[in-house]
Amino acid sequence: MGEHHGHSHGLGTVTATGKHRRRLLIVFLITISVVLIQVAGALLSGSLALLADAGHMLSDAAGVSIALFAAWIAARPATNRRTYGYQRAEVLAALANAVLLIVIAVVIFVEAVRRLGSEPDVDTGLMLPFAVVGGLANLISLLVLHAGRKESLNVRGAYLEVLGDLLGSAAVVVSAVVIMTTGYQQADTWASFLIALMIAPRAWSLLREVIDVLLEATPQGVDVGMIRNHIVSVDGVSDAHDIHIWTITSGVPVFSAHVVVEEEHLTPDGLDTVLDRLTRCLSSHFDTEHCTFQLEPASHAVHEGQQHA
């Protein structure tokens, strides 16, 4: 009676990132356009802050392009060799995005330190309008990504990056105003420091989420003890153990458990009934379409104890 009985509804081919692919494409086109505009503005005005903001936006464009590629490859069907398909590609893309953010932050910080000992000559007449254009573009991108930020790691990563870009553009605008009104040219350098400091915590937050997925940690907000209590409360169930909950990629949680069934329910019809009850119970307390239950009699625990000894 130690067979695997389970309801598996399969892993759909549309991931959380795939659902928002059009949003990501729109943001990519906006971002890469603004990067070109801001690089030109930085070269013409001599502003490191504007160049830092352009560099940050370039990392965003790269991150979004990686996410778009990952969404495409994640839609490929599962095979006998890769039974979960390529859905983890989205997580690897988010990892690459986080690392890229860290690199950009370090480069900006180092360049800002180098410029502290000099007196930059910044043309604020050019710097200010380019910064405003960048800020408006970031605001539009933020609105585009807002709906999908809670569903996908990659969309969330892009959303956080654009939010940081918006704050970075605001810092550039403020530094331009300070230089125009006071003549303090180092305001540009301090704005660059601020942009680097804004990037770092967002990169760490995204990296931590990616590591949780790769280590197959229990999804945030999921109480394993509570789910076990609900399973045990199902009529016909006396115990549950070896409960595992993890995430393949954003929006694709997976659940498995060994469930001890009472003796009077150890018939084909009884097991089917218990399995249907378990599936309904789990779907009402944990949002997943892919769950596996091993239904077993109490005596099977002895065999499992021997296997794990």
CSV table of C-alpha atoms in Angstrom, one decimal:
chain,number,residue,atom,x,y,z
A,1,MET,CA,0.0,0.0,0.0
A,2,GLY,CA,3.0,2.2,-0.3
A,3,GLU,CA,2.2,3.2,-3.8
A,4,HIS,CA,2.1,6.8,-5.0
A,5,HIS,CA,-1.4,8.0,-5.4
A,6,GLY,CA,-1.6,11.7,-6.4
A,7,HIS,CA,-3.5,14.2,-8.4
A,8,SER,CA,-1.1,16.0,-10.7
A,9,HIS,CA,-2.6,18.7,-12.9
A,10,GLY,CA,0.7,19.2,-14.7
A,11,LEU,CA,2.9,22.2,-14.9
A,12,GLY,CA,1.5,24.7,-17.3
A,13,THR,CA,3.7,26.1,-20.1
A,14,VAL,CA,2.8,29.7,-19.3
A,15,THR,CA,4.8,31.0,-16.3
A,16,ALA,CA,4.3,34.1,-14.3
A,17,THR,CA,6.9,36.0,-16.4
A,18,GLY,CA,5.4,34.7,-19.6
A,19,LYS,CA,2.0,36.2,-18.7
A,20,HIS,CA,3.6,39.6,-18.6
A,21,ARG,CA,5.9,39.3,-21.6
A,22,ARG,CA,4.2,42.1,-23.4
A,23,ARG,CA,4.7,44.5,-20.5
A,24,LEU,CA,8.4,43.6,-20.3
A,25,LEU,CA,8.8,44.2,-24.0
A,26,ILE,CA,7.2,47.6,-23.8
A,27,VAL,CA,9.5,48.5,-20.8
A,28,PHE,CA,12.6,47.2,-22.7
A,29,LEU,CA,11.9,49.4,-25.7
A,30,ILE,CA,11.3,52.5,-23.5
A,31,THR,CA,14.4,51.8,-21.4
A,32,ILE,CA,16.9,51.2,-24.3
A,33,SER,CA,15.6,54.4,-26.0
A,34,VAL,CA,16.2,56.4,-22.9
A,35,VAL,CA,19.7,54.9,-22.4
A,36,LEU,CA,20.8,56.2,-25.7
A,37,ILE,CA,19.3,59.6,-25.0
A,38,GLN,CA,21.0,59.8,-21.5
A,39,VAL,CA,24.4,58.6,-22.8
A,40,ALA,CA,24.3,61.4,-25.4
A,41,GLY,CA,23.3,63.9,-22.7
A,42,ALA,CA,26.0,62.7,-20.3
A,43,LEU,CA,28.7,63.1,-23.0
A,44,LEU,CA,27.5,66.5,-23.9
A,45,SER,CA,27.0,67.8,-20.4
A,46,GLY,CA,29.9,66.0,-18.6
A,47,SER,CA,27.6,64.7,-15.9
A,48,LEU,CA,28.7,61.5,-14.1
A,49,ALA,CA,25.3,61.3,-12.4
A,50,LEU,CA,23.5,61.3,-15.7
A,51,LEU,CA,26.0,58.7,-17.1
A,52,ALA,CA,25.4,56.6,-13.9
A,53,ASP,CA,21.7,56.8,-14.4
A,54,ALA,CA,22.2,55.7,-18.0
A,55,GLY,CA,24.3,52.8,-16.9
A,56,HIS,CA,21.7,51.8,-14.4
A,57,MET,CA,19.0,51.9,-17.1
A,58,LEU,CA,21.3,49.9,-19.4
A,59,SER,CA,21.4,47.2,-16.7
A,60,ASP,CA,17.7,47.3,-16.5
A,61,ALA,CA,17.4,46.9,-20.3
A,62,ALA,CA,19.8,43.9,-20.1
A,63,GLY,CA,17.8,42.4,-17.2
A,64,VAL,CA,14.5,42.8,-19.0
A,65,SER,CA,15.9,41.3,-22.2
A,66,ILE,CA,17.2,38.3,-20.1
A,67,ALA,CA,13.7,37.9,-18.6
A,68,LEU,CA,12.1,38.0,-22.0
A,69,PHE,CA,14.4,35.3,-23.3
A,70,ALA,CA,13.8,33.2,-20.1
A,71,ALA,CA,10.0,33.6,-20.5
A,72,TRP,CA,10.4,32.3,-24.1
A,73,ILE,CA,12.6,29.3,-23.2
A,74,ALA,CA,10.5,28.5,-20.1
A,75,ALA,CA,7.5,27.9,-22.4
A,76,ARG,CA,9.2,25.0,-24.0
A,77,PRO,CA,7.5,21.7,-23.1
A,78,ALA,CA,8.8,19.2,-20.5
A,79,THR,CA,10.8,16.2,-21.7
A,80,ASN,CA,11.8,12.9,-20.2
A,81,ARG,CA,15.2,14.4,-19.5
A,82,ARG,CA,13.8,17.7,-18.1
A,83,THR,CA,10.6,16.7,-16.5
A,84,TYR,CA,9.9,20.3,-15.3
A,85,GLY,CA,10.8,21.7,-18.6
A,86,TYR,CA,12.9,24.9,-18.7
A,87,GLN,CA,10.9,26.9,-16.2
A,88,ARG,CA,13.9,27.3,-13.9
A,89,ALA,CA,15.4,29.5,-16.7
A,90,GLU,CA,13.4,32.4,-15.3
A,91,VAL,CA,15.1,32.0,-11.9
A,92,LEU,CA,18.6,31.8,-13.6
A,93,ALA,CA,17.7,35.0,-15.5
A,94,ALA,CA,16.7,36.7,-12.2
A,95,LEU,CA,20.1,35.6,-10.7
A,96,ALA,CA,22.0,37.1,-13.7
A,97,ASN,CA,19.9,40.3,-13.3
A,98,ALA,CA,20.8,40.6,-9.6
A,99,VAL,CA,24.5,40.1,-10.3
A,100,LEU,CA,24.4,42.6,-13.0
A,101,LEU,CA,22.9,45.2,-10.7
A,102,ILE,CA,25.7,44.6,-8.1
A,103,VAL,CA,28.4,45.1,-10.8
A,104,ILE,CA,26.8,48.4,-12.0
A,105,ALA,CA,26.6,49.7,-8.4
A,106,VAL,CA,30.3,48.9,-7.8
A,107,VAL,CA,31.4,50.6,-11.1
A,108,ILE,CA,29.4,53.7,-10.3
A,109,PHE,CA,30.7,53.9,-6.8
A,110,VAL,CA,34.4,53.5,-7.9
A,111,GLU,CA,34.0,56.2,-10.6
A,112,ALA,CA,32.4,58.6,-8.1
A,113,VAL,CA,35.3,58.0,-5.6
A,114,ARG,CA,37.7,58.8,-8.4
A,115,ARG,CA,36.0,62.1,-9.2
A,116,LEU,CA,35.9,63.3,-5.6
A,117,GLY,CA,39.4,64.6,-6.0
A,118,SER,CA,38.6,66.7,-9.0
A,119,GLU,CA,36.3,69.6,-9.9
A,120,PRO,CA,34.0,68.4,-12.7
A,121,ASP,CA,32.6,70.9,-15.2
A,122,VAL,CA,28.9,70.0,-15.6
A,123,ASP,CA,26.7,71.7,-18.1
A,124,THR,CA,23.4,71.8,-16.2
A,125,GLY,CA,21.6,73.4,-19.1
A,126,LEU,CA,21.9,70.1,-20.9
A,127,MET,CA,21.9,67.8,-17.9
A,128,LEU,CA,18.5,68.9,-16.5
A,129,PRO,CA,16.3,68.2,-19.5
A,130,PHE,CA,17.9,64.8,-20.2
A,131,ALA,CA,17.3,63.8,-16.5
A,132,VAL,CA,13.7,64.9,-16.7
A,133,VAL,CA,13.2,62.8,-19.9
A,134,GLY,CA,14.6,59.8,-18.1
A,135,GLY,CA,12.4,60.3,-15.1
A,136,LEU,CA,9.2,60.5,-17.2
A,137,ALA,CA,10.2,57.4,-19.1
A,138,ASN,CA,10.8,55.5,-15.8
A,139,LEU,CA,7.4,56.6,-14.5
A,140,ILE,CA,5.7,55.2,-17.6
A,141,SER,CA,7.6,51.9,-17.2
A,142,LEU,CA,6.7,51.7,-13.6
A,143,LEU,CA,3.0,52.0,-14.4
A,144,VAL,CA,3.4,49.3,-17.1
A,145,LEU,CA,5.0,46.8,-14.7
A,146,HIS,CA,2.9,47.5,-11.6
A,147,ALA,CA,0.3,44.8,-12.3
A,148,GLY,CA,2.7,41.9,-12.6
A,149,ARG,CA,5.2,42.8,-9.8
A,150,LYS,CA,3.7,40.4,-7.3
A,151,GLU,CA,3.5,37.4,-9.6
A,152,SER,CA,6.9,37.0,-11.1
A,153,LEU,CA,10.5,37.3,-9.8
A,154,ASN,CA,11.6,38.7,-13.1
A,155,VAL,CA,8.8,41.3,-13.3
A,156,ARG,CA,9.4,42.2,-9.7
A,157,GLY,CA,13.1,42.6,-10.4
A,158,ALA,CA,12.4,44.8,-13.4
A,159,TYR,CA,9.9,46.8,-11.3
A,160,LEU,CA,12.4,47.4,-8.5
A,161,GLU,CA,15.0,48.4,-11.0
A,162,VAL,CA,12.7,50.9,-12.7
A,163,LEU,CA,11.7,52.3,-9.3
A,164,GLY,CA,15.4,52.8,-8.5
A,165,ASP,CA,15.9,54.4,-11.9
A,166,LEU,CA,13.1,56.9,-11.1
A,167,LEU,CA,14.7,57.8,-7.8
A,168,GLY,CA,18.0,58.0,-9.6
A,169,SER,CA,16.6,60.4,-12.2
A,170,ALA,CA,15.2,62.5,-9.3
A,171,ALA,CA,18.6,62.6,-7.8
A,172,VAL,CA,20.1,63.8,-11.0
A,173,VAL,CA,17.4,66.5,-11.3
A,174,VAL,CA,18.1,67.7,-7.8
A,175,SER,CA,21.9,67.8,-8.3
A,176,ALA,CA,21.4,69.8,-11.5
A,177,VAL,CA,19.2,72.3,-9.6
A,178,VAL,CA,21.8,72.5,-6.9
A,179,ILE,CA,24.7,73.2,-9.4
A,180,MET,CA,22.6,75.8,-11.2
A,181,THR,CA,21.7,77.6,-8.0
A,182,THR,CA,24.9,77.3,-6.0
A,183,GLY,CA,27.6,76.4,-8.4
A,184,TYR,CA,28.6,73.4,-6.3
A,185,GLN,CA,29.8,71.0,-9.0
A,186,GLN,CA,30.4,68.1,-6.7
A,187,ALA,CA,26.6,67.7,-6.3
A,188,ASP,CA,26.9,65.6,-9.5
A,189,THR,CA,29.3,63.2,-7.8
A,190,TRP,CA,27.3,62.9,-4.6
A,191,ALA,CA,24.2,62.1,-6.7
A,192,SER,CA,26.2,59.3,-8.3
A,193,PHE,CA,27.0,57.9,-4.9
A,194,LEU,CA,23.3,58.0,-4.0
A,195,ILE,CA,22.4,56.1,-7.2
A,196,ALA,CA,24.9,53.4,-6.4
A,197,LEU,CA,23.6,53.1,-2.8
A,198,MET,CA,20.0,52.8,-4.1
A,199,ILE,CA,21.0,50.0,-6.5
A,200,ALA,CA,22.7,47.8,-3.9
A,201,PRO,CA,19.8,46.9,-1.5
A,202,ARG,CA,17.5,46.2,-4.4
A,203,ALA,CA,20.0,43.9,-5.9
A,204,TRP,CA,20.4,42.1,-2.6
A,205,SER,CA,16.7,41.7,-2.1
A,206,LEU,CA,16.3,40.1,-5.6
A,207,LEU,CA,19.3,37.9,-5.0
A,208,ARG,CA,17.9,36.6,-1.7
A,209,GLU,CA,14.6,35.7,-3.3
A,210,VAL,CA,16.4,33.9,-6.1
A,211,ILE,CA,18.6,31.9,-3.6
A,212,ASP,CA,15.4,30.9,-1.8
A,213,VAL,CA,14.0,29.4,-5.0
A,214,LEU,CA,17.2,27.7,-5.9
A,215,LEU,CA,17.5,26.2,-2.4
A,216,GLU,CA,13.9,25.0,-2.7
A,217,ALA,CA,12.9,26.9,0.4
A,218,THR,CA,9.3,27.0,1.5
A,219,PRO,CA,7.5,29.9,-0.3
A,220,GLN,CA,7.1,33.1,1.7
A,221,GLY,CA,3.8,33.2,3.6
A,222,VAL,CA,3.3,29.4,3.6
A,223,ASP,CA,2.9,27.8,7.0
A,224,VAL,CA,3.9,24.1,6.7
A,225,GLY,CA,2.5,23.3,10.2
A,226,MET,CA,-0.9,24.8,9.4
A,227,ILE,CA,-1.1,22.9,6.1
A,228,ARG,CA,-0.2,19.7,7.9
A,229,ASN,CA,-3.0,20.3,10.5
A,230,HIS,CA,-5.5,20.8,7.6
A,231,ILE,CA,-4.4,17.5,6.0
A,232,VAL,CA,-4.7,15.6,9.2
A,233,SER,CA,-8.2,17.0,9.8
A,234,VAL,CA,-9.4,15.4,6.5
A,235,ASP,CA,-11.7,12.5,7.2
A,236,GLY,CA,-9.8,9.2,6.8
A,237,VAL,CA,-6.4,10.6,7.5
A,238,SER,CA,-4.6,9.9,10.7
A,239,ASP,CA,-1.2,11.5,10.1
A,240,ALA,CA,1.0,13.3,7.5
A,241,HIS,CA,4.8,13.5,7.3
A,242,ASP,CA,7.7,14.2,4.8
A,243,ILE,CA,5.9,17.4,3.7
A,244,HIS,CA,7.8,19.3,1.1
A,245,ILE,CA,6.8,22.7,-0.4
A,246,TRP,CA,9.0,24.5,-2.9
A,247,THR,CA,8.9,26.6,-6.0
A,248,ILE,CA,10.0,25.7,-9.5
A,249,THR,CA,9.8,29.3,-10.7
A,250,SER,CA,7.6,32.3,-10.0
A,251,GLY,CA,4.0,31.3,-9.8
A,252,VAL,CA,4.7,27.6,-9.9
A,253,PRO,CA,4.7,26.1,-6.4
A,254,VAL,CA,4.9,22.4,-5.8
A,255,PHE,CA,3.7,20.2,-2.9
A,256,SER,CA,4.3,16.6,-1.8
A,257,ALA,CA,3.5,14.7,1.3
A,258,HIS,CA,3.2,11.2,2.8
A,259,VAL,CA,-0.3,10.7,4.2
A,260,VAL,CA,-1.2,7.9,6.6
A,261,VAL,CA,-4.7,6.6,5.9
A,262,GLU,CA,-7.0,4.9,8.4
A,263,GLU,CA,-7.4,1.2,7.9
A,264,GLU,CA,-11.1,1.3,7.0
A,265,HIS,CA,-10.3,3.6,4.1
A,266,LEU,CA,-7.6,1.3,2.6
A,267,THR,CA,-9.8,0.2,-0.3
A,268,PRO,CA,-9.7,1.5,-3.9
A,269,ASP,CA,-12.8,3.5,-3.5
A,270,GLY,CA,-11.8,4.7,0.0
A,271,LEU,CA,-8.4,5.8,-1.2
A,272,ASP,CA,-9.9,7.7,-4.2
A,273,THR,CA,-12.3,9.5,-1.8
A,274,VAL,CA,-9.5,10.4,0.6
A,275,LEU,CA,-7.4,11.7,-2.3
A,276,ASP,CA,-10.2,13.9,-3.6
A,277,ARG,CA,-10.7,15.3,-0.1
A,278,LEU,CA,-6.9,16.0,0.2
A,279,THR,CA,-6.8,17.7,-3.2
A,280,ARG,CA,-9.8,20.0,-2.3
A,281,CYS,CA,-8.3,20.7,1.1
A,282,LEU,CA,-4.9,21.7,-0.3
A,283,SER,CA,-6.3,23.8,-3.1
A,284,SER,CA,-8.3,25.8,-0.5
A,285,HIS,CA,-5.3,26.5,1.7
A,286,PHE,CA,-2.3,26.5,-0.7
A,287,ASP,CA,-2.4,27.8,-4.3
A,288,THR,CA,-0.9,25.0,-6.4
A,289,GLU,CA,-2.0,22.8,-9.2
A,290,HIS,CA,0.8,20.4,-8.8
A,291,CYS,CA,0.6,18.2,-5.7
A,292,THR,CA,1.7,14.6,-5.0
A,293,PHE,CA,0.4,12.5,-2.1
A,294,GLN,CA,1.7,9.1,-1.1
A,295,LEU,CA,-1.1,7.4,0.6
A,296,GLU,CA,0.0,4.7,3.0
A,297,PRO,CA,-1.2,2.6,6.0
A,298,ALA,CA,0.2,3.1,9.4
A,299,SER,CA,2.3,-0.1,9.2
A,300,HIS,CA,4.2,1.4,6.3
A,301,ALA,CA,6.0,3.8,8.7
A,302,VAL,CA,8.0,0.7,9.9
A,303,HIS,CA,9.4,0.2,6.4
A,304,GLU,CA,10.2,3.8,6.0
A,305,GLY,CA,12.0,3.8,9.4
A,306,GLN,CA,14.2,0.9,8.1
A,307,GLN,CA,15.0,2.7,4.8
A,308,HIS,CA,16.1,5.9,6.7
A,309,ALA,CA,18.1,4.0,9.3
